[in-house]
Amino acid sequence: MKKLFLGAAIAMSSLTFAQQFGIKGGMNVSSLSSDSQLSDQGSKIGFNAGLFMNAPIAENFSIQPELLYSQMGDKYDQTIAGTTYARSRHLDYVTLPVMFQYNATPSFYLEAGPEFGLMVNAKNKFTNETDNNTITETGDYKDQLNTFNLGVGLGAGYYFTPNIGLTARYVAGFTDIYNSDNNGSDDSVKNNVFQVGLAYKF
């Protein structure tokens, strides 16, 4: 056991020496995978922003844990008497992606890994698209939902300079956003989000 802890300490010290920190942010295009109550689901635009650490673990491989604020949910339009209304679900999470990256070149990488999320806010909006007025807006109802979210991300990135890069990632959710008491259906409703943005390494 002592040898195990000693080995882990040596590995962590080497990562600490080589690691780089950075900030990143960009656009989310999110949707929900399935909901029997909605026949015409669409995507919702949001944002993601946060911090990351990148540490080499082998010659061409690195690990990148991140801490992000990420807006998810969905949006769909409904036409009533010639007027178009937008219904949207705003589900905000603090997420912890842990990406394993393969550095194909010094500038280009591919990545994959798990993402763990904690829901911090959940609201619904009903908006008149003709005049852009919000008709109704629910209060926070995250206590009715499953606040833990697990997903798997696949992505890529390219650094134009040693410090500034373009990132793209798709995260597929594995957990039902509803808890067992509030689903009301046999369908599982899962988060899906495509992210694109910029990263800056210090």
JSON list of N, CA and C in Angstrom, two decimals, residues 72-130:
[
{"chain": "A", "resi": 72, "resn": "MET", "atom": "N", "xyz": [-27.41, 23.49, -21.19]},
{"chain": "A", "resi": 72, "resn": "MET", "atom": "CA", "xyz": [-27.99, 22.45, -22.03]},
{"chain": "A", "resi": 72, "resn": "MET", "atom": "C", "xyz": [-29.51, 22.62, -22.07]},
{"chain": "A", "resi": 73, "resn": "GLY", "atom": "N", "xyz": [-30.19, 21.63, -22.65]},
{"chain": "A", "resi": 73, "resn": "GLY", "atom": "CA", "xyz": [-31.64, 21.69, -22.77]},
{"chain": "A", "resi": 73, "resn": "GLY", "atom": "C", "xyz": [-32.07, 21.51, -24.20]},
{"chain": "A", "resi": 74, "resn": "ASP", "atom": "N", "xyz": [-33.29, 21.99, -24.51]},
{"chain": "A", "resi": 74, "resn": "ASP", "atom": "CA", "xyz": [-33.78, 21.91, -25.88]},
{"chain": "A", "resi": 74, "resn": "ASP", "atom": "C", "xyz": [-34.80, 23.01, -26.14]},
{"chain": "A", "resi": 75, "resn": "LYS", "atom": "N", "xyz": [-35.23, 23.13, -27.39]},
{"chain": "A", "resi": 75, "resn": "LYS", "atom": "CA", "xyz": [-36.19, 24.15, -27.78]},
{"chain": "A", "resi": 75, "resn": "LYS", "atom": "C", "xyz": [-36.99, 23.61, -28.96]},
{"chain": "A", "resi": 76, "resn": "TYR", "atom": "N", "xyz": [-38.29, 23.90, -28.98]},
{"chain": "A", "resi": 76, "resn": "TYR", "atom": "CA", "xyz": [-39.09, 23.53, -30.14]},
{"chain": "A", "resi": 76, "resn": "TYR", "atom": "C", "xyz": [-40.17, 24.59, -30.36]},
{"chain": "A", "resi": 77, "resn": "ASP", "atom": "N", "xyz": [-40.59, 24.73, -31.63]},
{"chain": "A", "resi": 77, "resn": "ASP", "atom": "CA", "xyz": [-41.58, 25.73, -32.02]},
{"chain": "A", "resi": 77, "resn": "ASP", "atom": "C", "xyz": [-42.95, 25.09, -32.16]},
{"chain": "A", "resi": 78, "resn": "GLN", "atom": "N", "xyz": [-43.96, 25.90, -31.85]},
{"chain": "A", "resi": 78, "resn": "GLN", "atom": "CA", "xyz": [-45.34, 25.46, -31.94]},
{"chain": "A", "resi": 78, "resn": "GLN", "atom": "C", "xyz": [-46.17, 26.60, -32.52]},
{"chain": "A", "resi": 79, "resn": "THR", "atom": "N", "xyz": [-46.93, 26.33, -33.58]},
{"chain": "A", "resi": 79, "resn": "THR", "atom": "CA", "xyz": [-47.75, 27.36, -34.23]},
{"chain": "A", "resi": 79, "resn": "THR", "atom": "C", "xyz": [-49.20, 27.20, -33.80]},
{"chain": "A", "resi": 80, "resn": "ILE", "atom": "N", "xyz": [-49.75, 28.29, -33.23]},
{"chain": "A", "resi": 80, "resn": "ILE", "atom": "CA", "xyz": [-51.14, 28.31, -32.78]},
{"chain": "A", "resi": 80, "resn": "ILE", "atom": "C", "xyz": [-51.83, 29.52, -33.39]},
{"chain": "A", "resi": 81, "resn": "ALA", "atom": "N", "xyz": [-52.86, 29.29, -34.20]},
{"chain": "A", "resi": 81, "resn": "ALA", "atom": "CA", "xyz": [-53.63, 30.36, -34.84]},
{"chain": "A", "resi": 81, "resn": "ALA", "atom": "C", "xyz": [-52.72, 31.34, -35.59]},
{"chain": "A", "resi": 82, "resn": "GLY", "atom": "N", "xyz": [-51.76, 30.79, -36.29]},
{"chain": "A", "resi": 82, "resn": "GLY", "atom": "CA", "xyz": [-50.87, 31.61, -37.10]},
{"chain": "A", "resi": 82, "resn": "GLY", "atom": "C", "xyz": [-49.73, 32.28, -36.36]},
{"chain": "A", "resi": 83, "resn": "THR", "atom": "N", "xyz": [-49.68, 32.11, -35.05]},
{"chain": "A", "resi": 83, "resn": "THR", "atom": "CA", "xyz": [-48.60, 32.70, -34.25]},
{"chain": "A", "resi": 83, "resn": "THR", "atom": "C", "xyz": [-47.64, 31.59, -33.81]},
{"chain": "A", "resi": 84, "resn": "THR", "atom": "N", "xyz": [-46.35, 31.86, -33.97]},
{"chain": "A", "resi": 84, "resn": "THR", "atom": "CA", "xyz": [-45.33, 30.88, -33.60]},
{"chain": "A", "resi": 84, "resn": "THR", "atom": "C", "xyz": [-44.84, 31.12, -32.19]},
{"chain": "A", "resi": 85, "resn": "TYR", "atom": "N", "xyz": [-44.86, 30.06, -31.40]},
{"chain": "A", "resi": 85, "resn": "TYR", "atom": "CA", "xyz": [-44.39, 30.12, -30.02]},
{"chain": "A", "resi": 85, "resn": "TYR", "atom": "C", "xyz": [-43.19, 29.19, -29.87]},
{"chain": "A", "resi": 86, "resn": "ALA", "atom": "N", "xyz": [-42.28, 29.58, -29.04]},
{"chain": "A", "resi": 86, "resn": "ALA", "atom": "CA", "xyz": [-41.09, 28.76, -28.76]},
{"chain": "A", "resi": 86, "resn": "ALA", "atom": "C", "xyz": [-41.15, 28.28, -27.32]},
{"chain": "A", "resi": 87, "resn": "ARG", "atom": "N", "xyz": [-41.03, 26.99, -27.16]},
{"chain": "A", "resi": 87, "resn": "ARG", "atom": "CA", "xyz": [-40.95, 26.40, -25.83]},
{"chain": "A", "resi": 87, "resn": "ARG", "atom": "C", "xyz": [-39.52, 25.89, -25.65]},
{"chain": "A", "resi": 88, "resn": "SER", "atom": "N", "xyz": [-38.92, 26.21, -24.53]},
{"chain": "A", "resi": 88, "resn": "SER", "atom": "CA", "xyz": [-37.53, 25.80, -24.31]},
{"chain": "A", "resi": 88, "resn": "SER", "atom": "C", "xyz": [-37.31, 25.37, -22.87]},
{"chain": "A", "resi": 89, "resn": "ARG", "atom": "N", "xyz": [-36.43, 24.40, -22.72]},
{"chain": "A", "resi": 89, "resn": "ARG", "atom": "CA", "xyz": [-35.99, 23.96, -21.40]},
{"chain": "A", "resi": 89, "resn": "ARG", "atom": "C", "xyz": [-34.53, 24.36, -21.22]},
{"chain": "A", "resi": 90, "resn": "HIS", "atom": "N", "xyz": [-34.27, 25.09, -20.16]},
{"chain": "A", "resi": 90, "resn": "HIS", "atom": "CA", "xyz": [-32.92, 25.56, -19.87]},
{"chain": "A", "resi": 90, "resn": "HIS", "atom": "C", "xyz": [-32.38, 24.75, -18.69]},
{"chain": "A", "resi": 91, "resn": "LEU", "atom": "N", "xyz": [-31.42, 23.90, -18.98]},
{"chain": "A", "resi": 91, "resn": "LEU", "atom": "CA", "xyz": [-30.81, 23.03, -17.97]},
{"chain": "A", "resi": 91, "resn": "LEU", "atom": "C", "xyz": [-29.34, 23.39, -17.87]},
{"chain": "A", "resi": 92, "resn": "ASP", "atom": "N", "xyz": [-28.94, 23.99, -16.76]},
{"chain": "A", "resi": 92, "resn": "ASP", "atom": "CA", "xyz": [-27.57, 24.45, -16.58]},
{"chain": "A", "resi": 92, "resn": "ASP", "atom": "C", "xyz": [-26.81, 23.51, -15.64]},
{"chain": "A", "resi": 93, "resn": "TYR", "atom": "N", "xyz": [-25.58, 23.20, -16.03]},
{"chain": "A", "resi": 93, "resn": "TYR", "atom": "CA", "xyz": [-24.76, 22.26, -15.27]},
{"chain": "A", "resi": 93, "resn": "TYR", "atom": "C", "xyz": [-23.37, 22.84, -14.98]},
{"chain": "A", "resi": 94, "resn": "VAL", "atom": "N", "xyz": [-22.79, 22.42, -13.87]},
{"chain": "A", "resi": 94, "resn": "VAL", "atom": "CA", "xyz": [-21.36, 22.52, -13.66]},
{"chain": "A", "resi": 94, "resn": "VAL", "atom": "C", "xyz": [-20.81, 21.15, -14.02]},
{"chain": "A", "resi": 95, "resn": "THR", "atom": "N", "xyz": [-19.91, 21.10, -15.02]},
{"chain": "A", "resi": 95, "resn": "THR", "atom": "CA", "xyz": [-19.44, 19.82, -15.53]},
{"chain": "A", "resi": 95, "resn": "THR", "atom": "C", "xyz": [-17.94, 19.64, -15.27]},
{"chain": "A", "resi": 96, "resn": "LEU", "atom": "N", "xyz": [-17.55, 18.37, -15.16]},
{"chain": "A", "resi": 96, "resn": "LEU", "atom": "CA", "xyz": [-16.15, 18.00, -14.98]},
{"chain": "A", "resi": 96, "resn": "LEU", "atom": "C", "xyz": [-15.80, 16.97, -16.06]},
{"chain": "A", "resi": 97, "resn": "PRO", "atom": "N", "xyz": [-15.41, 17.42, -17.26]},
{"chain": "A", "resi": 97, "resn": "PRO", "atom": "CA", "xyz": [-14.91, 16.49, -18.27]},
{"chain": "A", "resi": 97, "resn": "PRO", "atom": "C", "xyz": [-13.48, 16.07, -17.93]},
{"chain": "A", "resi": 98, "resn": "VAL", "atom": "N", "xyz": [-13.16, 14.82, -18.21]},
{"chain": "A", "resi": 98, "resn": "VAL", "atom": "CA", "xyz": [-11.79, 14.32, -18.05]},
{"chain": "A", "resi": 98, "resn": "VAL", "atom": "C", "xyz": [-11.42, 13.69, -19.40]},
{"chain": "A", "resi": 99, "resn": "MET", "atom": "N", "xyz": [-10.72, 14.46, -20.23]},
{"chain": "A", "resi": 99, "resn": "MET", "atom": "CA", "xyz": [-10.44, 14.05, -21.59]},
{"chain": "A", "resi": 99, "resn": "MET", "atom": "C", "xyz": [-9.03, 13.46, -21.72]},
{"chain": "A", "resi": 100, "resn": "PHE", "atom": "N", "xyz": [-8.94, 12.31, -22.37]},
{"chain": "A", "resi": 100, "resn": "PHE", "atom": "CA", "xyz": [-7.67, 11.70, -22.71]},
{"chain": "A", "resi": 100, "resn": "PHE", "atom": "C", "xyz": [-7.36, 12.07, -24.16]},
{"chain": "A", "resi": 101, "resn": "GLN", "atom": "N", "xyz": [-6.26, 12.75, -24.36]},
{"chain": "A", "resi": 101, "resn": "GLN", "atom": "CA", "xyz": [-5.95, 13.33, -25.66]},
{"chain": "A", "resi": 101, "resn": "GLN", "atom": "C", "xyz": [-4.77, 12.61, -26.33]},
{"chain": "A", "resi": 102, "resn": "TYR", "atom": "N", "xyz": [-4.94, 12.37, -27.64]},
{"chain": "A", "resi": 102, "resn": "TYR", "atom": "CA", "xyz": [-3.86, 11.86, -28.47]},
{"chain": "A", "resi": 102, "resn": "TYR", "atom": "C", "xyz": [-3.35, 13.00, -29.34]},
{"chain": "A", "resi": 103, "resn": "ASN", "atom": "N", "xyz": [-2.12, 13.37, -29.14]},
{"chain": "A", "resi": 103, "resn": "ASN", "atom": "CA", "xyz": [-1.53, 14.49, -29.88]},
{"chain": "A", "resi": 103, "resn": "ASN", "atom": "C", "xyz": [-0.93, 13.97, -31.18]},
{"chain": "A", "resi": 104, "resn": "ALA", "atom": "N", "xyz": [-1.74, 14.03, -32.25]},
{"chain": "A", "resi": 104, "resn": "ALA", "atom": "CA", "xyz": [-1.30, 13.51, -33.54]},
{"chain": "A", "resi": 104, "resn": "ALA", "atom": "C", "xyz": [-0.14, 14.34, -34.09]},
{"chain": "A", "resi": 105, "resn": "THR", "atom": "N", "xyz": [-0.18, 15.64, -33.86]},
{"chain": "A", "resi": 105, "resn": "THR", "atom": "CA", "xyz": [0.92, 16.55, -34.20]},
{"chain": "A", "resi": 105, "resn": "THR", "atom": "C", "xyz": [1.09, 17.50, -33.02]},
{"chain": "A", "resi": 106, "resn": "PRO", "atom": "N", "xyz": [2.12, 18.33, -33.00]},
{"chain": "A", "resi": 106, "resn": "PRO", "atom": "CA", "xyz": [2.23, 19.30, -31.91]},
{"chain": "A", "resi": 106, "resn": "PRO", "atom": "C", "xyz": [1.06, 20.27, -31.83]},
{"chain": "A", "resi": 107, "resn": "SER", "atom": "N", "xyz": [0.29, 20.42, -32.93]},
{"chain": "A", "resi": 107, "resn": "SER", "atom": "CA", "xyz": [-0.81, 21.39, -32.96]},
{"chain": "A", "resi": 107, "resn": "SER", "atom": "C", "xyz": [-2.19, 20.74, -32.92]},
{"chain": "A", "resi": 108, "resn": "PHE", "atom": "N", "xyz": [-2.31, 19.48, -33.38]},
{"chain": "A", "resi": 108, "resn": "PHE", "atom": "CA", "xyz": [-3.63, 18.84, -33.55]},
{"chain": "A", "resi": 108, "resn": "PHE", "atom": "C", "xyz": [-3.76, 17.65, -32.62]},
{"chain": "A", "resi": 109, "resn": "TYR", "atom": "N", "xyz": [-4.94, 17.54, -31.97]},
{"chain": "A", "resi": 109, "resn": "TYR", "atom": "CA", "xyz": [-5.18, 16.40, -31.08]},
{"chain": "A", "resi": 109, "resn": "TYR", "atom": "C", "xyz": [-6.59, 15.86, -31.26]},
{"chain": "A", "resi": 110, "resn": "LEU", "atom": "N", "xyz": [-6.75, 14.60, -30.89]},
{"chain": "A", "resi": 110, "resn": "LEU", "atom": "CA", "xyz": [-8.06, 13.95, -30.77]},
{"chain": "A", "resi": 110, "resn": "LEU", "atom": "C", "xyz": [-8.27, 13.61, -29.31]},
{"chain": "A", "resi": 111, "resn": "GLU", "atom": "N", "xyz": [-9.52, 13.56, -28.87]},
{"chain": "A", "resi": 111, "resn": "GLU", "atom": "CA", "xyz": [-9.77, 13.33, -27.45]},
{"chain": "A", "resi": 111, "resn": "GLU", "atom": "C", "xyz": [-11.03, 12.51, -27.22]},
{"chain": "A", "resi": 112, "resn": "ALA", "atom": "N", "xyz": [-11.07, 11.86, -26.07]},
{"chain": "A", "resi": 112, "resn": "ALA", "atom": "CA", "xyz": [-12.24, 11.12, -25.64]},
{"chain": "A", "resi": 112, "resn": "ALA", "atom": "C", "xyz": [-12.16, 10.95, -24.13]},
{"chain": "A", "resi": 113, "resn": "GLY", "atom": "N", "xyz": [-13.35, 10.87, -23.50]},
{"chain": "A", "resi": 113, "resn": "GLY", "atom": "CA", "xyz": [-13.35, 10.67, -22.06]},
{"chain": "A", "resi": 113, "resn": "GLY", "atom": "C", "xyz": [-14.71, 10.94, -21.45]},
{"chain": "A", "resi": 114, "resn": "PRO", "atom": "N", "xyz": [-14.85, 10.65, -20.16]},
{"chain": "A", "resi": 114, "resn": "PRO", "atom": "CA", "xyz": [-16.13, 10.85, -19.47]},
{"chain": "A", "resi": 114, "resn": "PRO", "atom": "C", "xyz": [-16.35, 12.31, -19.08]},
{"chain": "A", "resi": 115, "resn": "GLU", "atom": "N", "xyz": [-17.61, 12.66, -18.91]},
{"chain": "A", "resi": 115, "resn": "GLU", "atom": "CA", "xyz": [-17.97, 13.97, -18.37]},
{"chain": "A", "resi": 115, "resn": "GLU", "atom": "C", "xyz": [-18.99, 13.78, -17.25]},
{"chain": "A", "resi": 116, "resn": "PHE", "atom": "N", "xyz": [-18.69, 14.37, -16.10]},
{"chain": "A", "resi": 116, "resn": "PHE", "atom": "CA", "xyz": [-19.59, 14.30, -14.94]},
{"chain": "A", "resi": 116, "resn": "PHE", "atom": "C", "xyz": [-20.20, 15.68, -14.74]},
{"chain": "A", "resi": 117, "resn": "GLY", "atom": "N", "xyz": [-21.53, 15.72, -14.54]},
{"chain": "A", "resi": 117, "resn": "GLY", "atom": "CA", "xyz": [-22.21, 17.00, -14.42]},
{"chain": "A", "resi": 117, "resn": "GLY", "atom": "C", "xyz": [-23.12, 17.07, -13.22]},
{"chain": "A", "resi": 118, "resn": "LEU", "atom": "N", "xyz": [-23.26, 18.27, -12.66]},
{"chain": "A", "resi": 118, "resn": "LEU", "atom": "CA", "xyz": [-24.18, 18.53, -11.55]},
{"chain": "A", "resi": 118, "resn": "LEU", "atom": "C", "xyz": [-25.09, 19.67, -11.97]},
{"chain": "A", "resi": 119, "resn": "MET", "atom": "N", "xyz": [-26.39, 19.41, -12.03]},
{"chain": "A", "resi": 119, "resn": "MET", "atom": "CA", "xyz": [-27.36, 20.43, -12.43]},
{"chain": "A", "resi": 119, "resn": "MET", "atom": "C", "xyz": [-27.47, 21.51, -11.36]},
{"chain": "A", "resi": 120, "resn": "VAL", "atom": "N", "xyz": [-27.37, 22.77, -11.78]},
{"chain": "A", "resi": 120, "resn": "VAL", "atom": "CA", "xyz": [-27.47, 23.88, -10.84]},
{"chain": "A", "resi": 120, "resn": "VAL", "atom": "C", "xyz": [-28.70, 24.74, -11.09]},
{"chain": "A", "resi": 121, "resn": "ASN", "atom": "N", "xyz": [-29.37, 24.56, -12.23]},
{"chain": "A", "resi": 121, "resn": "ASN", "atom": "CA", "xyz": [-30.53, 25.38, -12.54]},
{"chain": "A", "resi": 121, "resn": "ASN", "atom": "C", "xyz": [-31.37, 24.68, -13.60]},
{"chain": "A", "resi": 122, "resn": "ALA", "atom": "N", "xyz": [-32.70, 24.78, -13.48]},
{"chain": "A", "resi": 122, "resn": "ALA", "atom": "CA", "xyz": [-33.60, 24.21, -14.47]},
{"chain": "A", "resi": 122, "resn": "ALA", "atom": "C", "xyz": [-34.84, 25.10, -14.58]},
{"chain": "A", "resi": 123, "resn": "LYS", "atom": "N", "xyz": [-35.05, 25.67, -15.76]},
{"chain": "A", "resi": 123, "resn": "LYS", "atom": "CA", "xyz": [-36.20, 26.55, -16.00]},
{"chain": "A", "resi": 123, "resn": "LYS", "atom": "C", "xyz": [-36.80, 26.27, -17.38]},
{"chain": "A", "resi": 124, "resn": "ASN", "atom": "N", "xyz": [-38.11, 26.52, -17.50]},
{"chain": "A", "resi": 124, "resn": "ASN", "atom": "CA", "xyz": [-38.79, 26.44, -18.78]},
{"chain": "A", "resi": 124, "resn": "ASN", "atom": "C", "xyz": [-39.25, 27.83, -19.21]},
{"chain": "A", "resi": 125, "resn": "LYS", "atom": "N", "xyz": [-39.21, 28.09, -20.51]},
{"chain": "A", "resi": 125, "resn": "LYS", "atom": "CA", "xyz": [-39.70, 29.36, -21.05]},
{"chain": "A", "resi": 125, "resn": "LYS", "atom": "C", "xyz": [-40.68, 29.10, -22.19]},
{"chain": "A", "resi": 126, "resn": "PHE", "atom": "N", "xyz": [-41.71, 29.95, -22.28]},
{"chain": "A", "resi": 126, "resn": "PHE", "atom": "CA", "xyz": [-42.70, 29.91, -23.35]},
{"chain": "A", "resi": 126, "resn": "PHE", "atom": "C", "xyz": [-42.75, 31.31, -23.95]},
{"chain": "A", "resi": 127, "resn": "THR", "atom": "N", "xyz": [-42.24, 31.47, -25.18]},
{"chain": "A", "resi": 127, "resn": "THR", "atom": "CA", "xyz": [-42.04, 32.79, -25.76]},
{"chain": "A", "resi": 127, "resn": "THR", "atom": "C", "xyz": [-42.81, 32.94, -27.06]},
{"chain": "A", "resi": 128, "resn": "ASN", "atom": "N", "xyz": [-43.42, 34.13, -27.24]},
{"chain": "A", "resi": 128, "resn": "ASN", "atom": "CA", "xyz": [-44.06, 34.49, -28.50]},
{"chain": "A", "resi": 128, "resn": "ASN", "atom": "C", "xyz": [-42.96, 34.94, -29.46]},
{"chain": "A", "resi": 129, "resn": "GLU", "atom": "N", "xyz": [-42.69, 34.12, -30.49]},
{"chain": "A", "resi": 129, "resn": "GLU", "atom": "CA", "xyz": [-41.61, 34.42, -31.42]},
{"chain": "A", "resi": 129, "resn": "GLU", "atom": "C", "xyz": [-41.92, 35.63, -32.30]},
{"chain": "A", "resi": 130, "resn": "THR", "atom": "N", "xyz": [-43.20, 36.00, -32.46]},
{"chain": "A", "resi": 130, "resn": "THR", "atom": "CA", "xyz": [-43.56, 37.13, -33.30]},
{"chain": "A", "resi": 130, "resn": "THR", "atom": "C", "xyz": [-43.05, 38.44, -32.72]}
]
